[in-house]
């Protein structure tokens, strides 16, 4: 009898412990909790610590309130020029309204990621289809992602979450498109190089023509100046000769005769044969005659 009583007490204690354990739950730091009964949400505003629930009747679901980072595989989009692009991106989000999050996703993180991913894909598609390939590649990513976050925010609120960050991690061309783009780029660069070479040759030719014109003008000016100087020199020489002639006509005639003989001799070593009766010796005989 005593043994049965002890057994009943032990069973009662165990049952009580089980009931107590089933009646309490703990919310830790960095956690969110929601309590529901019969599919209806009872409460979703729990602070960290120990809380109570009705065993069997109440159900408690725990969620992480830290930031969730979801990477999405490459998606293919078409640009305004109907060129294909593979775009990789990620989204960072966290639960902002637990009740709405639970009602819209059933508390499933996978469902939240899938629905949020579709929203972001639609936004990227709307942006890419309005731009050329070059615009998509060269546009400021920060401005691009900022616009994406702003556009996606209302859809995220419908899921009870807030978007912390959206980033495009990679934009890549499919191989066949990449080869075609590279070919076009090479052709464009080649045409630009040919244009630059042609412009350079034209500029060089213009520079040469300008230099030749300048050279001709300088030579013409120099020739004119030389002729002017030579003329002035000849005039001065003639003036000097005239003055000398007027002072001593006989000496001037002798000087001119010497110059004539000098000019008539070609190279050193030439011999000039003159007659003693010639005009050359006239000037040598006159002094003797005068003596």
CSV table of C-alpha atoms in Angstrom, one decimal:
chain,number,residue,atom,x,y,z
A,1,UNK,CA,0.0,0.0,0.0
A,2,UNK,CA,2.8,2.3,0.9
A,3,UNK,CA,4.7,1.5,-2.2
A,4,UNK,CA,1.6,2.3,-4.3
A,5,UNK,CA,1.3,5.6,-2.6
A,6,UNK,CA,4.9,6.5,-3.2
A,7,UNK,CA,4.5,5.5,-6.9
A,8,UNK,CA,1.4,7.8,-7.2
A,9,UNK,CA,3.3,10.7,-5.7
A,10,UNK,CA,6.2,10.2,-8.1
A,11,UNK,CA,3.9,10.0,-11.0
A,12,UNK,CA,2.1,13.1,-9.8
A,13,UNK,CA,5.4,15.0,-9.5
A,14,UNK,CA,6.5,13.9,-12.9
A,15,UNK,CA,3.2,14.8,-14.4
A,16,UNK,CA,3.3,18.2,-12.7
A,17,UNK,CA,6.9,18.8,-14.0
A,18,UNK,CA,5.7,17.9,-17.5
A,19,UNK,CA,2.7,20.2,-17.3
A,20,UNK,CA,4.9,23.0,-16.0
A,21,UNK,CA,7.5,22.4,-18.7
A,22,UNK,CA,4.7,22.4,-21.3
A,23,UNK,CA,3.3,25.6,-19.8
A,24,UNK,CA,6.4,27.8,-20.1
A,25,UNK,CA,8.7,28.9,-22.8
A,26,UNK,CA,11.8,31.1,-22.9
A,27,UNK,CA,12.5,33.9,-25.3
A,28,UNK,CA,16.2,34.6,-25.7
A,29,UNK,CA,18.1,37.6,-26.7
A,30,UNK,CA,17.9,38.0,-30.5
A,31,UNK,CA,14.7,36.0,-30.7
A,32,UNK,CA,11.1,36.8,-31.4
A,33,UNK,CA,8.1,34.6,-30.3
A,34,UNK,CA,4.5,34.3,-31.4
A,35,UNK,CA,1.8,32.4,-29.6
A,36,UNK,CA,-1.2,31.0,-31.4
A,37,UNK,CA,-4.2,28.9,-30.5
A,38,UNK,CA,-6.4,27.1,-33.0
A,39,UNK,CA,-4.7,28.9,-35.9
A,40,UNK,CA,-5.4,32.3,-34.4
A,41,UNK,CA,-2.6,34.5,-33.1
A,42,UNK,CA,-2.8,35.1,-29.4
A,43,UNK,CA,0.2,37.3,-28.8
A,44,UNK,CA,3.4,38.3,-30.7
A,45,UNK,CA,4.9,40.9,-28.4
A,46,UNK,CA,7.2,39.0,-26.0
A,47,UNK,CA,10.3,40.4,-24.3
A,48,UNK,CA,13.3,38.2,-23.6
A,49,UNK,CA,12.6,36.0,-20.6
A,50,UNK,CA,10.2,33.3,-19.3
A,51,UNK,CA,6.6,33.2,-20.4
A,52,UNK,CA,3.6,31.0,-20.0
A,53,UNK,CA,1.2,29.2,-22.3
A,54,UNK,CA,-1.6,26.6,-22.1
A,55,UNK,CA,-0.3,23.1,-22.8
A,56,UNK,CA,-1.7,21.4,-25.9
A,57,UNK,CA,-3.9,24.4,-26.7
A,58,UNK,CA,-1.2,27.1,-27.3
A,59,UNK,CA,1.6,26.8,-29.8
A,60,UNK,CA,4.7,28.9,-29.7
A,61,UNK,CA,6.9,29.6,-32.8
A,62,UNK,CA,10.4,31.2,-32.3
A,63,UNK,CA,12.1,33.4,-34.9
A,64,UNK,CA,15.5,35.0,-35.3
A,65,UNK,CA,15.3,38.8,-35.2
A,66,UNK,CA,18.8,39.2,-36.6
A,67,UNK,CA,19.5,40.2,-40.2
A,68,UNK,CA,18.9,37.5,-42.8
A,69,UNK,CA,21.2,37.5,-45.9
A,70,UNK,CA,19.8,35.7,-49.0
A,71,UNK,CA,22.0,35.2,-52.1
A,72,UNK,CA,20.1,34.7,-55.3
A,73,UNK,CA,21.6,32.8,-58.3
A,74,UNK,CA,22.1,34.6,-61.7
A,75,UNK,CA,18.9,35.7,-63.4
A,76,UNK,CA,18.8,36.6,-67.1
A,77,UNK,CA,17.4,39.9,-68.2
A,78,UNK,CA,17.1,41.8,-71.5
A,79,UNK,CA,18.4,45.3,-72.0
A,80,UNK,CA,16.7,48.0,-74.1
A,81,UNK,CA,18.7,46.7,-77.1
A,82,UNK,CA,17.4,43.2,-76.5
A,83,UNK,CA,20.8,42.0,-75.3
A,84,UNK,CA,21.0,39.4,-72.5
A,85,UNK,CA,22.5,40.0,-69.1
A,86,UNK,CA,23.1,37.6,-66.2
A,87,UNK,CA,22.6,39.4,-62.9
A,88,UNK,CA,23.5,38.1,-59.5
A,89,UNK,CA,22.2,39.9,-56.4
A,90,UNK,CA,21.6,39.5,-52.7
A,91,UNK,CA,19.1,40.9,-50.2
A,92,UNK,CA,19.5,41.6,-46.5
A,93,UNK,CA,16.3,41.8,-44.4
A,94,UNK,CA,14.9,41.3,-41.0
A,95,UNK,CA,11.5,40.8,-39.4
A,96,UNK,CA,9.9,44.1,-38.7
A,97,UNK,CA,6.3,43.1,-37.9
A,98,UNK,CA,6.1,39.6,-36.6
A,99,UNK,CA,2.3,39.2,-36.7
A,100,UNK,CA,2.2,40.3,-40.4
A,101,UNK,CA,5.3,38.2,-41.2
A,102,UNK,CA,3.6,35.1,-39.7
A,103,UNK,CA,0.3,35.7,-41.5
A,104,UNK,CA,1.8,36.4,-44.9
A,105,UNK,CA,4.5,33.7,-44.9
A,106,UNK,CA,3.3,31.2,-42.4
A,107,UNK,CA,6.5,31.9,-40.5
A,108,UNK,CA,8.6,30.3,-43.3
A,109,UNK,CA,11.9,32.1,-44.1
A,110,UNK,CA,12.0,30.3,-47.5
A,111,UNK,CA,8.6,31.7,-48.5
A,112,UNK,CA,9.8,35.2,-47.4
A,113,UNK,CA,13.0,34.8,-49.5
A,114,UNK,CA,11.1,33.6,-52.5
A,115,UNK,CA,8.5,36.3,-52.5
A,116,UNK,CA,11.1,39.0,-51.8
A,117,UNK,CA,13.3,37.7,-54.6
A,118,UNK,CA,10.5,37.9,-57.1
A,119,UNK,CA,9.9,41.5,-56.1
A,120,UNK,CA,13.6,42.4,-56.6
A,121,UNK,CA,13.7,40.6,-59.9
A,122,UNK,CA,10.8,42.5,-61.2
A,123,UNK,CA,12.5,45.8,-60.2
A,124,UNK,CA,15.8,44.8,-61.8
A,125,UNK,CA,13.9,43.8,-65.0
A,126,UNK,CA,12.1,47.2,-65.1
A,127,UNK,CA,15.4,49.0,-64.7
A,128,UNK,CA,17.4,47.0,-67.2
A,129,UNK,CA,14.8,47.0,-69.9
A,130,UNK,CA,14.9,50.8,-70.0
A,131,UNK,CA,18.6,51.0,-70.4
A,132,UNK,CA,21.3,50.1,-72.9
A,133,UNK,CA,24.0,47.6,-72.1
A,134,UNK,CA,26.6,50.3,-71.6
A,135,UNK,CA,24.3,52.3,-69.3
A,136,UNK,CA,23.6,49.2,-67.1
A,137,UNK,CA,27.4,48.5,-66.8
A,138,UNK,CA,28.6,52.0,-66.2
A,139,UNK,CA,25.7,53.4,-64.1
A,140,UNK,CA,26.4,54.2,-60.5
A,141,UNK,CA,25.6,51.0,-58.5
A,142,UNK,CA,24.9,52.8,-55.3
A,143,UNK,CA,22.2,55.0,-57.0
A,144,UNK,CA,20.9,51.9,-58.7
A,145,UNK,CA,20.5,49.8,-55.5
A,146,UNK,CA,19.2,52.8,-53.6
A,147,UNK,CA,16.3,53.0,-56.1
A,148,UNK,CA,15.8,49.3,-55.8
A,149,UNK,CA,15.5,49.4,-52.0
A,150,UNK,CA,13.0,52.3,-52.2
A,151,UNK,CA,10.8,50.5,-54.8
A,152,UNK,CA,10.9,47.2,-52.9
A,153,UNK,CA,10.1,48.7,-49.5
A,154,UNK,CA,6.3,48.6,-49.8
A,155,UNK,CA,6.3,45.0,-50.9
A,156,UNK,CA,8.6,44.1,-48.1
A,157,UNK,CA,6.3,45.8,-45.5
A,158,UNK,CA,3.4,43.6,-46.8
A,159,UNK,CA,5.6,40.6,-45.7
A,160,UNK,CA,6.2,42.2,-42.3
A,161,UNK,CA,9.9,42.6,-43.0
A,162,UNK,CA,12.2,45.6,-43.7
A,163,UNK,CA,15.0,45.6,-46.3
A,164,UNK,CA,18.4,46.4,-44.9
A,165,UNK,CA,20.3,46.2,-48.1
A,166,UNK,CA,20.0,45.2,-51.8
A,167,UNK,CA,23.2,44.7,-53.8
A,168,UNK,CA,23.9,43.5,-57.4
A,169,UNK,CA,27.0,41.4,-56.9
A,170,UNK,CA,27.8,40.6,-60.6
A,171,UNK,CA,26.6,41.6,-64.1
A,172,UNK,CA,27.8,39.3,-66.7
A,173,UNK,CA,27.1,38.7,-70.4
A,174,UNK,CA,26.3,35.2,-71.7
A,175,UNK,CA,29.3,33.9,-73.7
A,176,UNK,CA,27.7,34.3,-77.2
A,177,UNK,CA,26.6,37.8,-76.3
A,178,UNK,CA,30.0,38.6,-74.7
A,179,UNK,CA,31.8,37.6,-77.9
A,180,UNK,CA,29.5,39.7,-80.0
A,181,UNK,CA,29.9,42.7,-77.8
A,182,UNK,CA,33.7,42.3,-77.8
A,183,UNK,CA,33.7,42.2,-81.6
A,184,UNK,CA,31.7,45.4,-81.7
A,185,UNK,CA,34.0,47.0,-79.2
A,186,UNK,CA,37.1,46.0,-81.2
A,187,UNK,CA,35.5,47.3,-84.4
A,188,UNK,CA,34.6,50.6,-82.7
A,189,UNK,CA,38.1,51.0,-81.3
A,190,UNK,CA,39.6,50.2,-84.7
A,191,UNK,CA,37.4,52.8,-86.4
A,192,UNK,CA,38.2,55.4,-83.7
A,193,UNK,CA,41.9,54.6,-84.1
A,194,UNK,CA,41.7,55.0,-87.9
A,195,UNK,CA,39.9,58.3,-87.4
A,196,UNK,CA,42.5,59.6,-85.0
A,197,UNK,CA,45.3,58.5,-87.4
A,198,UNK,CA,43.6,60.3,-90.3
A,199,UNK,CA,43.0,63.4,-88.2
A,200,UNK,CA,46.7,63.2,-87.1
A,201,UNK,CA,47.9,62.9,-90.7
A,202,UNK,CA,45.7,65.8,-91.8
A,203,UNK,CA,46.9,67.9,-88.9
A,204,UNK,CA,50.6,67.0,-89.7
A,205,UNK,CA,50.0,67.9,-93.3
A,206,UNK,CA,48.5,71.2,-92.4
A,207,UNK,CA,51.4,71.9,-90.0
A,208,UNK,CA,53.9,71.0,-92.8
A,209,UNK,CA,52.1,73.3,-95.3
A,210,UNK,CA,52.0,76.1,-92.8
A,211,UNK,CA,55.7,75.6,-92.0
A,212,UNK,CA,56.6,75.5,-95.7
A,213,UNK,CA,54.6,78.7,-96.3
A,214,UNK,CA,56.3,80.3,-93.4
A,215,UNK,CA,59.7,79.2,-94.7
A,216,UNK,CA,58.9,80.6,-98.1
A,217,UNK,CA,57.8,83.9,-96.6
A,218,UNK,CA,60.9,84.0,-94.5
A,219,UNK,CA,63.2,83.2,-97.4
A,220,UNK,CA,61.4,85.7,-99.6
A,221,UNK,CA,61.8,88.4,-96.9
A,222,UNK,CA,65.5,87.5,-96.4
A,223,UNK,CA,66.1,87.6,-100.2
A,224,UNK,CA,64.4,90.9,-100.5
A,225,UNK,CA,66.4,92.2,-97.5
A,226,UNK,CA,69.6,90.8,-99.0
A,227,UNK,CA,68.9,92.4,-102.4
A,228,UNK,CA,68.1,95.7,-100.7
A,229,UNK,CA,71.4,95.5,-98.7
A,230,UNK,CA,73.3,94.5,-101.8
A,231,UNK,CA,71.8,97.3,-103.7
A,232,UNK,CA,72.6,99.7,-100.9
A,233,UNK,CA,76.1,98.3,-100.8
A,234,UNK,CA,76.6,98.7,-104.6
A,235,UNK,CA,75.2,102.2,-104.4
A,236,UNK,CA,77.6,103.0,-101.6
A,237,UNK,CA,80.5,101.4,-103.5
A,238,UNK,CA,79.6,103.3,-106.6
A,239,UNK,CA,79.5,106.5,-104.6
A,240,UNK,CA,82.9,105.7,-103.1
A,241,UNK,CA,84.3,104.8,-106.6
A,242,UNK,CA,82.9,108.0,-108.0
A,243,UNK,CA,84.4,110.0,-105.2
A,244,UNK,CA,87.7,108.3,-105.6
A,245,UNK,CA,87.6,108.8,-109.4
A,246,UNK,CA,86.9,112.4,-109.0
A,247,UNK,CA,89.9,112.8,-106.7
A,248,UNK,CA,92.4,110.8,-108.8
A,249,UNK,CA,91.0,109.6,-112.1
A,250,UNK,CA,94.3,108.0,-113.2
A,251,UNK,CA,94.6,105.9,-110.0
A,252,UNK,CA,91.0,104.8,-110.3
A,253,UNK,CA,91.6,103.7,-113.9
A,254,UNK,CA,94.7,101.8,-112.7
A,255,UNK,CA,92.7,100.1,-109.9
A,256,UNK,CA,89.9,99.1,-112.3
A,257,UNK,CA,92.6,97.7,-114.7
A,258,UNK,CA,94.0,95.6,-111.8
A,259,UNK,CA,90.6,94.2,-110.9
A,260,UNK,CA,90.0,93.3,-114.5
A,261,UNK,CA,93.2,91.3,-114.7
A,262,UNK,CA,92.4,89.6,-111.4
A,263,UNK,CA,89.0,88.6,-112.6
A,264,UNK,CA,90.3,87.3,-115.9
A,265,UNK,CA,92.7,84.8,-114.2
A,266,UNK,CA,90.8,81.6,-113.4
A,267,UNK,CA,92.7,79.5,-110.9
A,268,UNK,CA,96.0,79.8,-109.0
A,269,UNK,CA,98.9,78.9,-111.3
A,270,UNK,CA,97.4,80.4,-114.4
A,271,UNK,CA,99.8,82.5,-116.5
A,272,UNK,CA,98.8,85.7,-118.2
A,273,UNK,CA,101.0,86.8,-121.2
A,274,UNK,CA,100.9,90.5,-121.8
A,275,UNK,CA,102.6,92.7,-124.3
A,276,UNK,CA,104.9,95.5,-122.9
A,277,UNK,CA,103.0,97.8,-125.2
A,278,UNK,CA,99.7,96.9,-123.5
A,279,UNK,CA,97.7,99.1,-121.3
A,280,UNK,CA,98.8,97.2,-118.2
A,281,UNK,CA,102.4,98.5,-118.4
A,282,UNK,CA,101.3,102.0,-119.2
A,283,UNK,CA,101.1,102.9,-115.5
A,284,UNK,CA,104.5,101.6,-114.8
A,285,UNK,CA,106.1,103.6,-117.7
A,286,UNK,CA,104.5,106.9,-116.9
A,287,UNK,CA,106.4,107.6,-113.7
A,288,UNK,CA,109.7,106.9,-115.5
A,289,UNK,CA,108.6,109.2,-118.3
A,290,UNK,CA,107.7,111.8,-115.8
A,291,UNK,CA,111.1,111.5,-114.2
